[in-house]
Amino acid sequence: MSLRTRLVLLAAALVALGLTVSDTLVLGVVRGQLVQRVDQRLTRYGDKLAGRLAAEGVPRATHGGHGSWLPSQYVVAFAGPDGTVSEKFRRPMTAGDPRPCWPAMTAAQLRSRFGHPFEVPGDQGPDHWRALIVPVDRSKDPSLPAGVVVALPLQEVSTTLDQLGTAFLAIGGGTLALLSLAGWFAVRAGLRPLRRIEATAAEIAAGRPLSHRMPQASPRTEAGRLTSALNEMLAQLESAFAARAESERRMRRFMADAGHELRTPLAGIRGFAELHRMGALSGEEETARTMARIESEAIRLGGLVEDLLTLVRLNEQRPLEPAPMDLRTLAVDALHDTRALDPGRTVTLTGPGGEGPPGPAPVHGDEARLRQVVTNLVGNAVAHTPPGTPVRIGVGRTGDQGVLEVADQGPGLTEEQAARVFERFYRADPSRSRGRGGGAGLGLAIVSALVAAHQGQVDLKTAPGQGALFRVRLPLAAGSGTVSASK
């Protein structure tokens, strides 16, 4: 059964149970009151008759034991001291009128029933009688009966209860039917938001975009809270699928770019090897030059593979090996290495922003990885600026961050180039000859990934003709003092 049917049936069952219990209680109370009224009549008439019997004796029976002196419907009998009941008197009516059936009693049972009304069956049908035994004062006349038995039929009580029961049944049935009908429409209206959610979910399952949302409902209702939860789930699914699609797109682009970059040195190595195999090289000098080209391409190929492996490890979020260190150590080493490799270039070491001397920058990081960051930044500045262009390395602390800067006074980058400079395989000048320092476009991508793995940030400040400033910011080591530079 559907939820709506179950709810309506449950409500109808509860209403039916409530009506049954209430009607039963009402009928019980009404019957008790009616029987109590009968008992009061029996008590009044029984006391009166017992007093008259003690004063005047047993009345004479007329017309075969019937007495015209009795009120209508009353039946009177006398109980002897041994408990036997005899001489029924009643108002003369038809011969077939119902009569009570007196129970057989012993003397002790008779005495126990004095003054306590009780029910006895009738001689016809299911109707019962209400009887009361009132003791008689026999002190003046021991021949008098021990008690007078007075009885009244409960037919009126039964009739009244039957009529009330019929009325309750009709009223309850009508009420149950009306409430069930009203409940059907009320539950249907209450479940309308769920039907809308069901329809929307079916549309999404049939191919509607995940950007579609469930219809809004009041957050104070269960349907509203369900709608909010489903919409949040859809938003997360949409984001997850979008991220997955973007990841797949980037992966396809990465594989295409990696294949393109790997193909170039491999093609060179293969070409030179084929020339040597075919004997097209004449003389030792040309052979040595060819072998040098093969070695150069192999070295370039090895570096490219190492960069790719570095990115793969970072994507797999392999754990770093952090330890307390000072960025001044890396800055000083980079200064000496650059001066040794390019003596004609002016390299200076300053504080952040070029102001003052270099300052301490204690951080908690993987020294080998951060050294690779500095090496890539300095190598980028040297490779993409004209020979002799000054380079500045700044190091220190700003607020709660350690800062390391690499700035040059080269041609700079446009805004579009600066926005993409950290992308993999991106080169600001794709036509630049690799033989003059051009790379595969992975150096700055590795810098960005390594800095992000250290919970830091790297940004670029540049403009055409104004050089480029790369700034690396890392969280300072918590609770650590200044670590002295080793060089």
Short mmCIF file of C-alpha atoms in Angstrom, two decimals:
data_model
loop_
_atom_site.label_atom_id
_atom_site.label_comp_id
_atom_site.label_asym_id
_atom_site.label_seq_id
_atom_site.Cartn_x
_atom_site.Cartn_y
_atom_site.Cartn_z
CA MET A 1 0.00 0.00 0.00
CA SER A 2 1.07 3.56 -0.58
CA LEU A 3 2.04 5.84 2.27
CA ARG A 4 -1.15 7.85 1.77
CA THR A 5 -3.34 4.75 2.09
CA ARG A 6 -1.48 3.56 5.17
CA LEU A 7 -1.81 6.96 6.85
CA VAL A 8 -5.54 7.19 6.12
CA LEU A 9 -6.16 3.63 7.33
CA LEU A 10 -4.15 4.27 10.48
CA ALA A 11 -6.06 7.47 11.18
CA ALA A 12 -9.39 5.72 10.53
CA ALA A 13 -8.43 2.87 12.85
CA LEU A 14 -7.49 5.32 15.61
CA VAL A 15 -10.77 7.23 15.15
CA ALA A 16 -12.76 3.98 15.20
CA LEU A 17 -10.95 2.87 18.35
CA GLY A 18 -11.59 6.22 20.01
CA LEU A 19 -15.28 6.17 19.10
CA THR A 20 -15.65 2.58 20.31
CA VAL A 21 -14.02 3.32 23.64
CA SER A 22 -15.98 6.54 24.16
CA ASP A 23 -19.30 4.94 23.18
CA THR A 24 -18.64 1.98 25.47
CA LEU A 25 -17.86 4.28 28.37
CA VAL A 26 -20.96 6.40 27.72
CA LEU A 27 -23.20 3.34 27.49
CA GLY A 28 -21.70 1.99 30.68
CA VAL A 29 -22.30 5.26 32.53
CA VAL A 30 -25.87 5.56 31.19
CA ARG A 31 -26.68 1.97 32.15
CA GLY A 32 -25.29 2.54 35.62
CA GLN A 33 -27.43 5.62 36.08
CA LEU A 34 -30.57 3.93 34.77
CA VAL A 35 -30.03 0.87 36.96
CA GLN A 36 -29.38 3.17 39.91
CA ARG A 37 -32.73 4.84 39.32
CA VAL A 38 -34.41 1.43 39.22
CA ASP A 39 -32.65 0.52 42.49
CA GLN A 40 -33.91 3.72 44.09
CA ARG A 41 -37.49 2.89 43.08
CA LEU A 42 -37.12 -0.63 44.42
CA THR A 43 -35.69 0.63 47.71
CA ARG A 44 -38.48 3.20 48.23
CA TYR A 45 -41.25 0.78 47.41
CA GLY A 46 -39.63 -2.15 49.21
CA ASP A 47 -39.18 -0.22 52.47
CA LYS A 48 -42.75 1.01 52.24
CA LEU A 49 -44.09 -2.48 51.56
CA ALA A 50 -42.02 -4.07 54.33
CA GLY A 51 -43.34 -1.54 56.84
CA ARG A 52 -46.91 -2.14 55.69
CA LEU A 53 -46.39 -5.88 55.87
CA ALA A 54 -45.14 -5.64 59.47
CA ALA A 55 -48.11 -3.47 60.45
CA GLU A 56 -51.00 -5.05 58.54
CA GLY A 57 -49.78 -8.54 57.73
CA VAL A 58 -49.73 -10.29 54.39
CA PRO A 59 -52.29 -8.75 51.99
CA ARG A 60 -54.99 -10.98 50.65
CA ALA A 61 -54.45 -12.37 47.22
CA THR A 62 -57.16 -11.80 44.67
CA HIS A 63 -57.73 -13.14 41.24
CA GLY A 64 -55.42 -16.12 41.59
CA GLY A 65 -52.52 -14.45 43.35
CA HIS A 66 -52.59 -11.15 41.55
CA GLY A 67 -53.01 -7.95 43.47
CA SER A 68 -54.57 -4.81 42.14
CA TRP A 69 -52.92 -2.91 44.95
CA LEU A 70 -49.46 -3.23 43.28
CA PRO A 71 -48.06 -0.47 41.10
CA SER A 72 -47.68 -1.34 37.45
CA GLN A 73 -44.65 -3.42 36.43
CA TYR A 74 -43.79 -4.31 40.01
CA VAL A 75 -43.63 -7.96 41.00
CA VAL A 76 -43.69 -8.78 44.70
CA ALA A 77 -42.92 -12.07 46.41
CA PHE A 78 -42.25 -13.20 49.97
CA ALA A 79 -39.11 -15.00 51.10
CA GLY A 80 -39.40 -17.47 53.95
CA PRO A 81 -36.77 -17.85 56.67
CA ASP A 82 -35.29 -20.84 54.83
CA GLY A 83 -34.69 -18.82 51.65
CA THR A 84 -37.61 -20.07 49.57
CA VAL A 85 -39.51 -17.49 47.56
CA SER A 86 -43.24 -17.94 47.02
CA GLU A 87 -46.53 -16.16 46.39
CA LYS A 88 -45.71 -13.84 43.55
CA PHE A 89 -47.95 -10.83 43.36
CA ARG A 90 -48.23 -8.42 40.47
CA ARG A 91 -50.71 -6.06 38.96
CA PRO A 92 -53.24 -7.94 36.86
CA MET A 93 -52.14 -7.89 33.25
CA THR A 94 -52.23 -10.48 30.50
CA ALA A 95 -51.49 -14.07 31.29
CA GLY A 96 -48.45 -14.24 29.02
CA ASP A 97 -46.62 -11.32 30.60
CA PRO A 98 -42.98 -12.05 31.50
CA ARG A 99 -42.09 -12.83 35.08
CA PRO A 100 -38.79 -13.01 36.96
CA CYS A 101 -37.24 -16.30 37.88
CA TRP A 102 -36.30 -16.28 41.56
CA PRO A 103 -33.03 -17.94 42.47
CA ALA A 104 -32.84 -20.80 44.92
CA MET A 105 -31.33 -19.53 48.15
CA THR A 106 -30.39 -20.85 51.53
CA ALA A 107 -31.11 -18.97 54.72
CA ALA A 108 -27.57 -17.61 54.79
CA GLN A 109 -27.72 -16.48 51.16
CA LEU A 110 -31.04 -14.82 51.88
CA ARG A 111 -29.61 -12.83 54.75
CA SER A 112 -26.56 -11.83 52.67
CA ARG A 113 -28.79 -10.32 49.97
CA PHE A 114 -30.86 -8.18 52.32
CA GLY A 115 -30.74 -4.57 51.07
CA HIS A 116 -28.50 -5.36 48.05
CA PRO A 117 -30.17 -5.15 44.62
CA PHE A 118 -29.35 -7.94 42.17
CA GLU A 119 -30.40 -9.13 38.74
CA VAL A 120 -32.40 -12.22 37.92
CA PRO A 121 -33.32 -13.67 34.51
CA GLY A 122 -36.83 -13.52 33.13
CA ASP A 123 -38.95 -16.47 32.14
CA GLN A 124 -39.20 -15.18 28.55
CA GLY A 125 -36.37 -14.07 26.29
CA PRO A 126 -33.17 -12.35 27.25
CA ASP A 127 -34.71 -9.60 29.38
CA HIS A 128 -33.57 -9.42 32.98
CA TRP A 129 -35.20 -8.14 36.17
CA ARG A 130 -33.80 -6.08 38.97
CA ALA A 131 -34.73 -7.45 42.39
CA LEU A 132 -34.37 -6.29 46.00
CA ILE A 133 -35.00 -8.23 49.20
CA VAL A 134 -36.09 -6.04 52.11
CA PRO A 135 -36.10 -7.66 55.56
CA VAL A 136 -39.44 -7.70 57.45
CA ASP A 137 -39.78 -6.97 61.16
CA ARG A 138 -41.19 -10.23 62.59
CA SER A 139 -41.00 -9.25 66.23
CA LYS A 140 -44.79 -8.84 66.50
CA ASP A 141 -45.79 -11.68 64.23
CA PRO A 142 -43.31 -14.55 63.75
CA SER A 143 -45.51 -15.97 61.04
CA LEU A 144 -44.60 -13.16 58.71
CA PRO A 145 -42.10 -13.87 55.90
CA ALA A 146 -38.46 -13.11 56.52
CA GLY A 147 -38.30 -10.64 53.66
CA VAL A 148 -40.26 -9.09 50.89
CA VAL A 149 -38.89 -9.41 47.37
CA VAL A 150 -39.56 -6.51 45.01
CA ALA A 151 -38.62 -6.71 41.31
CA LEU A 152 -38.81 -4.43 38.29
CA PRO A 153 -38.06 -5.36 34.66
CA LEU A 154 -34.93 -3.92 32.97
CA GLN A 155 -36.58 -3.88 29.59
CA GLU A 156 -36.73 -0.09 29.49
CA VAL A 157 -33.07 0.07 30.40
CA SER A 158 -32.20 -2.42 27.65
CA THR A 159 -34.36 -0.57 25.14
CA THR A 160 -32.77 2.74 26.00
CA LEU A 161 -29.29 1.28 25.72
CA ASP A 162 -30.14 -0.39 22.41
CA GLN A 163 -31.40 2.90 21.01
CA LEU A 164 -28.32 4.72 22.24
CA GLY A 165 -26.09 2.01 20.77
CA THR A 166 -27.82 2.26 17.41
CA ALA A 167 -27.53 6.06 17.48
CA PHE A 168 -23.86 5.84 18.44
CA LEU A 169 -23.22 3.32 15.68
CA ALA A 170 -24.87 5.55 13.07
CA ILE A 171 -23.14 8.69 14.31
CA GLY A 172 -19.80 6.92 14.64
CA GLY A 173 -20.04 5.38 11.18
CA GLY A 174 -20.90 8.71 9.61
CA THR A 175 -18.17 10.48 11.55
CA LEU A 176 -15.65 7.82 10.59
CA ALA A 177 -16.61 8.06 6.93
CA LEU A 178 -16.42 11.86 6.88
CA LEU A 179 -13.12 11.92 8.77
CA SER A 180 -11.66 9.25 6.49
CA LEU A 181 -12.68 11.24 3.41
CA ALA A 182 -11.32 14.46 4.88
CA GLY A 183 -8.16 12.63 5.98
CA TRP A 184 -7.66 11.26 2.47
CA PHE A 185 -7.63 14.75 0.98
CA ALA A 186 -5.62 16.19 3.89
CA VAL A 187 -2.94 13.51 3.57
CA ARG A 188 -2.95 13.95 -0.18
CA ALA A 189 -2.37 17.69 0.24
CA GLY A 190 0.27 17.05 2.90
CA LEU A 191 2.16 14.61 0.66
CA ARG A 192 2.05 16.92 -2.36
CA PRO A 193 5.60 18.23 -1.69
CA LEU A 194 6.84 14.63 -1.61
CA ARG A 195 5.17 13.95 -4.96
CA ARG A 196 6.90 17.02 -6.40
CA ILE A 197 10.22 15.77 -5.02
CA GLU A 198 9.50 12.34 -6.53
CA ALA A 199 8.69 13.87 -9.91
CA THR A 200 11.82 16.04 -9.87
CA ALA A 201 14.00 13.09 -8.87
CA ALA A 202 12.51 11.04 -11.71
CA GLU A 203 13.31 13.86 -14.16
CA ILE A 204 16.91 14.02 -12.94
CA ALA A 205 17.19 10.22 -13.17
CA ALA A 206 15.82 10.42 -16.72
CA GLY A 207 18.66 12.73 -17.77
CA ARG A 208 17.82 16.23 -16.58
CA PRO A 209 20.98 18.16 -15.59
CA LEU A 210 22.12 18.03 -11.98
CA SER A 211 21.81 21.81 -11.88
CA HIS A 212 18.06 21.31 -11.53
CA ARG A 213 16.86 21.61 -7.93
CA MET A 214 14.00 20.30 -5.86
CA PRO A 215 11.05 22.68 -5.36
CA GLN A 216 11.46 24.74 -2.22
CA ALA A 217 9.25 24.09 0.80
CA SER A 218 8.98 25.49 4.30
CA PRO A 219 12.02 24.47 6.39
CA ARG A 220 9.69 23.95 9.35
CA THR A 221 8.24 20.84 7.70
CA GLU A 222 9.77 17.43 7.10
CA ALA A 223 9.32 17.87 3.35
CA GLY A 224 11.13 21.21 3.51
CA ARG A 225 14.06 19.75 5.41
CA LEU A 226 14.17 16.82 2.98
CA THR A 227 14.16 19.27 0.06
CA SER A 228 17.04 21.24 1.57
CA ALA A 229 19.04 18.06 2.17
CA LEU A 230 18.42 16.81 -1.38
CA ASN A 231 19.32 20.18 -2.90
CA GLU A 232 22.54 20.24 -0.89
CA MET A 233 23.28 16.70 -2.04
CA LEU A 234 22.59 17.68 -5.67
CA ALA A 235 24.89 20.67 -5.31
CA GLN A 236 27.66 18.44 -3.98
CA LEU A 237 27.07 15.90 -6.74
CA GLU A 238 27.10 18.66 -9.35
CA SER A 239 30.35 20.02 -7.93
CA ALA A 240 31.84 16.53 -7.78
CA PHE A 241 30.89 15.74 -11.37
CA ALA A 242 32.12 19.14 -12.52
CA ALA A 243 35.39 18.61 -10.69
CA ARG A 244 35.66 15.14 -12.17
CA ALA A 245 34.98 16.45 -15.67
CA GLU A 246 37.52 19.23 -15.16
CA SER A 247 40.02 16.72 -13.80
CA GLU A 248 39.50 14.48 -16.80
CA ARG A 249 39.82 17.43 -19.14
CA ARG A 250 43.05 18.52 -17.44
CA MET A 251 44.31 14.95 -17.45
CA ARG A 252 43.66 14.61 -21.19
CA ARG A 253 45.37 17.93 -21.78
CA PHE A 254 48.21 16.91 -19.49
CA MET A 255 48.69 13.63 -21.34
CA ALA A 256 48.56 15.37 -24.70
CA ASP A 257 51.07 18.02 -23.61
CA ALA A 258 53.32 15.42 -21.95
CA GLY A 259 53.23 13.30 -25.10
CA HIS A 260 54.06 16.34 -27.21
CA GLU A 261 56.95 17.36 -24.96
CA LEU A 262 58.32 13.83 -24.73
CA ARG A 263 58.02 13.31 -28.49
CA THR A 264 60.38 16.18 -29.34
CA PRO A 265 63.53 14.90 -27.53
CA LEU A 266 62.70 11.33 -28.44
CA ALA A 267 62.41 12.29 -32.11
CA GLY A 268 65.78 14.07 -31.90
CA ILE A 269 67.48 11.11 -30.26
CA ARG A 270 65.98 8.70 -32.77
CA GLY A 271 66.92 10.90 -35.72
CA PHE A 272 70.54 11.29 -34.64
CA ALA A 273 70.75 7.55 -33.87
CA GLU A 274 69.42 6.70 -37.34
CA LEU A 275 71.94 9.07 -38.95
CA HIS A 276 74.74 7.31 -37.09
CA ARG A 277 73.39 3.84 -38.04
CA MET A 278 73.09 4.79 -41.69
CA GLY A 279 76.66 6.08 -41.74
CA ALA A 280 75.60 9.57 -42.66
CA LEU A 281 78.04 11.08 -40.15
CA SER A 282 81.49 11.82 -41.53
CA GLY A 283 84.43 12.23 -39.27
CA GLU A 284 84.94 12.06 -35.56
CA GLU A 285 84.09 15.71 -35.03
CA GLU A 286 80.61 15.37 -36.52
CA THR A 287 80.07 12.12 -34.66
CA ALA A 288 81.08 13.75 -31.36
CA ARG A 289 78.73 16.66 -32.07
CA THR A 290 75.89 14.27 -32.79
CA MET A 291 76.56 12.28 -29.64
CA ALA A 292 76.56 15.55 -27.68
CA ARG A 293 73.16 16.40 -29.17
CA ILE A 294 71.85 12.97 -28.26
CA GLU A 295 73.17 13.37 -24.71
CA SER A 296 71.63 16.86 -24.48
CA GLU A 297 68.24 15.61 -25.59
CA ALA A 298 68.49 12.63 -23.22
CA ILE A 299 69.31 14.97 -20.32
CA ARG A 300 66.37 17.17 -21.27
CA LEU A 301 64.17 14.10 -21.53
CA GLY A 302 65.31 12.91 -18.10
CA GLY A 303 64.58 16.30 -16.57
CA LEU A 304 61.12 16.33 -18.11
CA VAL A 305 60.41 12.85 -16.75
CA GLU A 306 61.61 13.92 -13.29
CA ASP A 307 59.30 16.95 -13.39
CA LEU A 308 56.38 14.75 -14.40
CA LEU A 309 57.13 12.31 -11.58
CA THR A 310 57.28 15.22 -9.13
CA LEU A 311 53.82 16.40 -10.21
CA VAL A 312 52.44 12.86 -9.98
CA ARG A 313 53.77 12.50 -6.44
CA LEU A 314 52.21 15.82 -5.47
CA ASN A 315 48.88 14.82 -7.01
CA GLU A 316 48.97 11.61 -5.00
CA GLN A 317 49.53 13.77 -1.88
CA ARG A 318 52.53 11.79 -0.76
CA PRO A 319 53.63 12.97 2.68
CA LEU A 320 56.41 15.52 2.94
CA GLU A 321 59.25 15.35 5.46
CA PRO A 322 58.91 18.68 7.28
CA ALA A 323 61.45 19.92 9.81
CA PRO A 324 62.33 23.31 11.36
CA MET A 325 64.36 25.43 8.95
CA ASP A 326 65.02 29.02 7.89
CA LEU A 327 64.29 30.31 4.39
CA ARG A 328 67.47 32.43 4.61
CA THR A 329 69.45 29.25 4.13
CA LEU A 330 67.78 28.62 0.77
CA ALA A 331 68.10 32.28 -0.26
CA VAL A 332 71.84 32.42 0.51
CA ASP A 333 72.48 29.13 -1.34
CA ALA A 334 70.51 30.40 -4.34
CA LEU A 335 72.55 33.62 -4.32
CA HIS A 336 75.89 31.75 -4.41
CA ASP A 337 74.68 29.24 -7.03
CA THR A 338 73.43 31.98 -9.38
CA ARG A 339 76.63 33.98 -9.10
CA ALA A 340 78.66 30.86 -9.83
CA LEU A 341 76.59 29.83 -12.87
CA ASP A 342 76.16 33.35 -14.35
CA PRO A 343 78.97 35.61 -13.18
CA GLY A 344 77.86 38.43 -15.48
CA ARG A 345 74.51 38.82 -13.74
CA THR A 346 74.03 41.03 -10.68
CA VAL A 347 72.31 39.10 -7.88
CA THR A 348 71.43 40.81 -4.58
CA LEU A 349 70.01 39.53 -1.28
CA THR A 350 67.58 41.81 0.57
CA GLY A 351 64.64 41.77 2.90
CA PRO A 352 61.02 41.47 1.67
CA GLY A 353 60.12 44.17 -0.83
CA GLY A 354 63.79 45.03 -1.33
CA GLU A 355 63.94 46.97 1.95
CA GLY A 356 66.73 46.38 4.41
CA PRO A 357 68.88 43.31 4.92
CA PRO A 358 67.51 39.77 4.75
CA GLY A 359 65.62 38.74 7.87
CA PRO A 360 64.93 35.44 9.58
CA ALA A 361 62.05 33.36 8.24
CA PRO A 362 61.68 30.23 10.41
CA VAL A 363 59.23 27.74 8.89
CA HIS A 364 58.38 24.06 9.23
CA GLY A 365 58.92 22.46 5.83
CA ASP A 366 60.60 19.89 3.66
CA GLU A 367 63.97 21.49 2.87
CA ALA A 368 64.58 19.47 -0.29
CA ARG A 369 61.21 20.43 -1.76
CA LEU A 370 61.52 24.10 -0.78
CA ARG A 371 65.03 24.16 -2.23
CA GLN A 372 63.46 22.94 -5.50
CA VAL A 373 60.99 25.83 -5.31
CA VAL A 374 63.76 28.40 -4.98
CA THR A 375 65.84 26.75 -7.70
CA ASN A 376 62.92 26.78 -10.14
CA LEU A 377 62.14 30.44 -9.42
CA VAL A 378 65.75 31.58 -9.83
CA GLY A 379 66.17 29.40 -12.93
CA ASN A 380 62.99 30.88 -14.39
CA ALA A 381 64.31 34.42 -13.82
CA VAL A 382 67.67 33.59 -15.41
CA ALA A 383 66.17 31.70 -18.37
CA HIS A 384 63.52 34.25 -19.34
CA THR A 385 65.41 37.52 -18.99
CA PRO A 386 68.17 38.94 -21.19
CA PRO A 387 71.77 38.20 -20.13
CA GLY A 388 73.06 40.54 -17.42
CA THR A 389 69.55 41.40 -16.14
CA PRO A 390 69.78 41.98 -12.34
CA VAL A 391 67.99 39.51 -10.05
CA ARG A 392 66.97 40.18 -6.45
CA ILE A 393 66.33 37.54 -3.82
CA GLY A 394 64.38 38.77 -0.78
CA VAL A 395 63.77 36.86 2.43
CA GLY A 396 62.26 37.68 5.81
CA ARG A 397 58.96 37.65 7.65
CA THR A 398 55.75 39.61 7.24
CA GLY A 399 53.23 39.22 10.03
CA ASP A 400 52.81 35.52 10.76
CA GLN A 401 54.30 34.40 7.44
CA GLY A 402 57.78 33.73 6.18
CA VAL A 403 58.44 35.37 2.78
CA LEU A 404 60.88 34.53 0.00
CA GLU A 405 60.93 36.64 -3.16
CA VAL A 406 62.64 36.30 -6.53
CA ALA A 407 62.45 39.49 -8.63
CA ASP A 408 63.94 40.38 -11.99
CA GLN A 409 63.98 43.45 -14.19
CA GLY A 410 63.18 41.61 -17.40
CA PRO A 411 60.43 42.26 -19.96
CA GLY A 412 57.64 41.14 -17.63
CA LEU A 413 54.37 39.48 -18.56
CA THR A 414 50.94 40.60 -19.71
CA GLU A 415 47.90 40.15 -17.51
CA GLU A 416 46.73 37.16 -19.58
CA GLN A 417 50.13 35.52 -19.36
CA ALA A 418 50.37 36.13 -15.62
CA ALA A 419 46.98 34.46 -15.09
CA ARG A 420 48.21 31.24 -16.75
CA VAL A 421 51.85 31.20 -15.76
CA PHE A 422 51.35 28.48 -13.10
CA GLU A 423 49.53 26.12 -15.46
CA ARG A 424 51.28 22.92 -16.55
CA PHE A 425 53.06 23.03 -19.90
CA TYR A 426 52.26 26.73 -20.32
CA ARG A 427 54.96 28.85 -21.91
CA ALA A 428 54.59 32.58 -22.31
CA ASP A 429 56.48 32.35 -25.62
CA PRO A 430 55.66 28.97 -27.26
CA SER A 431 57.93 29.74 -30.23
CA ARG A 432 61.00 30.30 -28.05
CA SER A 433 63.86 27.96 -28.89
CA ARG A 434 64.38 25.31 -26.27
CA GLY A 435 68.04 25.44 -27.03
CA ARG A 436 68.17 28.96 -25.61
CA GLY A 437 66.69 28.06 -22.29
CA GLY A 438 63.10 27.24 -23.08
CA GLY A 439 61.57 24.52 -20.92
CA ALA A 440 58.47 22.34 -20.96
CA GLY A 441 56.46 24.75 -18.85
CA LEU A 442 56.46 22.61 -15.69
CA GLY A 443 58.79 24.61 -13.44
CA LEU A 444 56.27 27.13 -12.12
CA ALA A 445 53.54 24.46 -11.93
CA ILE A 446 55.84 22.47 -9.63
CA VAL A 447 56.49 25.63 -7.58
CA SER A 448 52.76 26.22 -7.11
CA ALA A 449 52.09 22.59 -6.16
CA LEU A 450 54.99 22.41 -3.68
CA VAL A 451 54.05 25.67 -1.99
CA ALA A 452 50.40 24.56 -1.72
CA ALA A 453 51.58 21.27 -0.16
CA HIS A 454 53.28 23.38 2.55
CA GLN A 455 49.99 25.26 3.23
CA GLY A 456 51.47 28.37 1.63
CA GLN A 457 50.81 30.69 -1.31
CA VAL A 458 52.79 31.89 -4.29
CA ASP A 459 51.78 34.93 -6.31
CA LEU A 460 53.14 36.99 -9.14
CA LYS A 461 53.37 40.73 -9.52
CA THR A 462 54.31 41.79 -13.06
CA ALA A 463 53.55 44.12 -15.92
CA PRO A 464 55.00 44.51 -19.44
CA GLY A 465 58.40 46.22 -19.23
CA GLN A 466 58.43 46.18 -15.38
CA GLY A 467 59.93 42.76 -14.68
CA ALA A 468 58.39 40.02 -12.57
CA LEU A 469 58.24 39.46 -8.82
CA PHE A 470 57.43 35.96 -7.50
CA ARG A 471 56.56 35.94 -3.79
CA VAL A 472 56.36 32.72 -1.75
CA ARG A 473 54.55 32.97 1.61
CA LEU A 474 54.68 30.14 4.14
CA PRO A 475 53.30 29.91 7.71
CA LEU A 476 55.90 30.61 10.36
CA ALA A 477 56.90 27.70 12.56
CA ALA A 478 54.65 27.72 15.64
CA GLY A 479 56.55 28.56 18.84
CA SER A 480 59.94 28.48 17.15
CA GLY A 481 62.60 31.10 17.53
CA THR A 482 64.83 32.48 14.85
CA VAL A 483 66.88 29.83 13.12
CA SER A 484 70.25 31.04 12.01
CA ALA A 485 71.22 30.75 8.36
CA SER A 486 73.87 28.21 7.68
CA LYS A 487 75.55 30.38 5.09
#
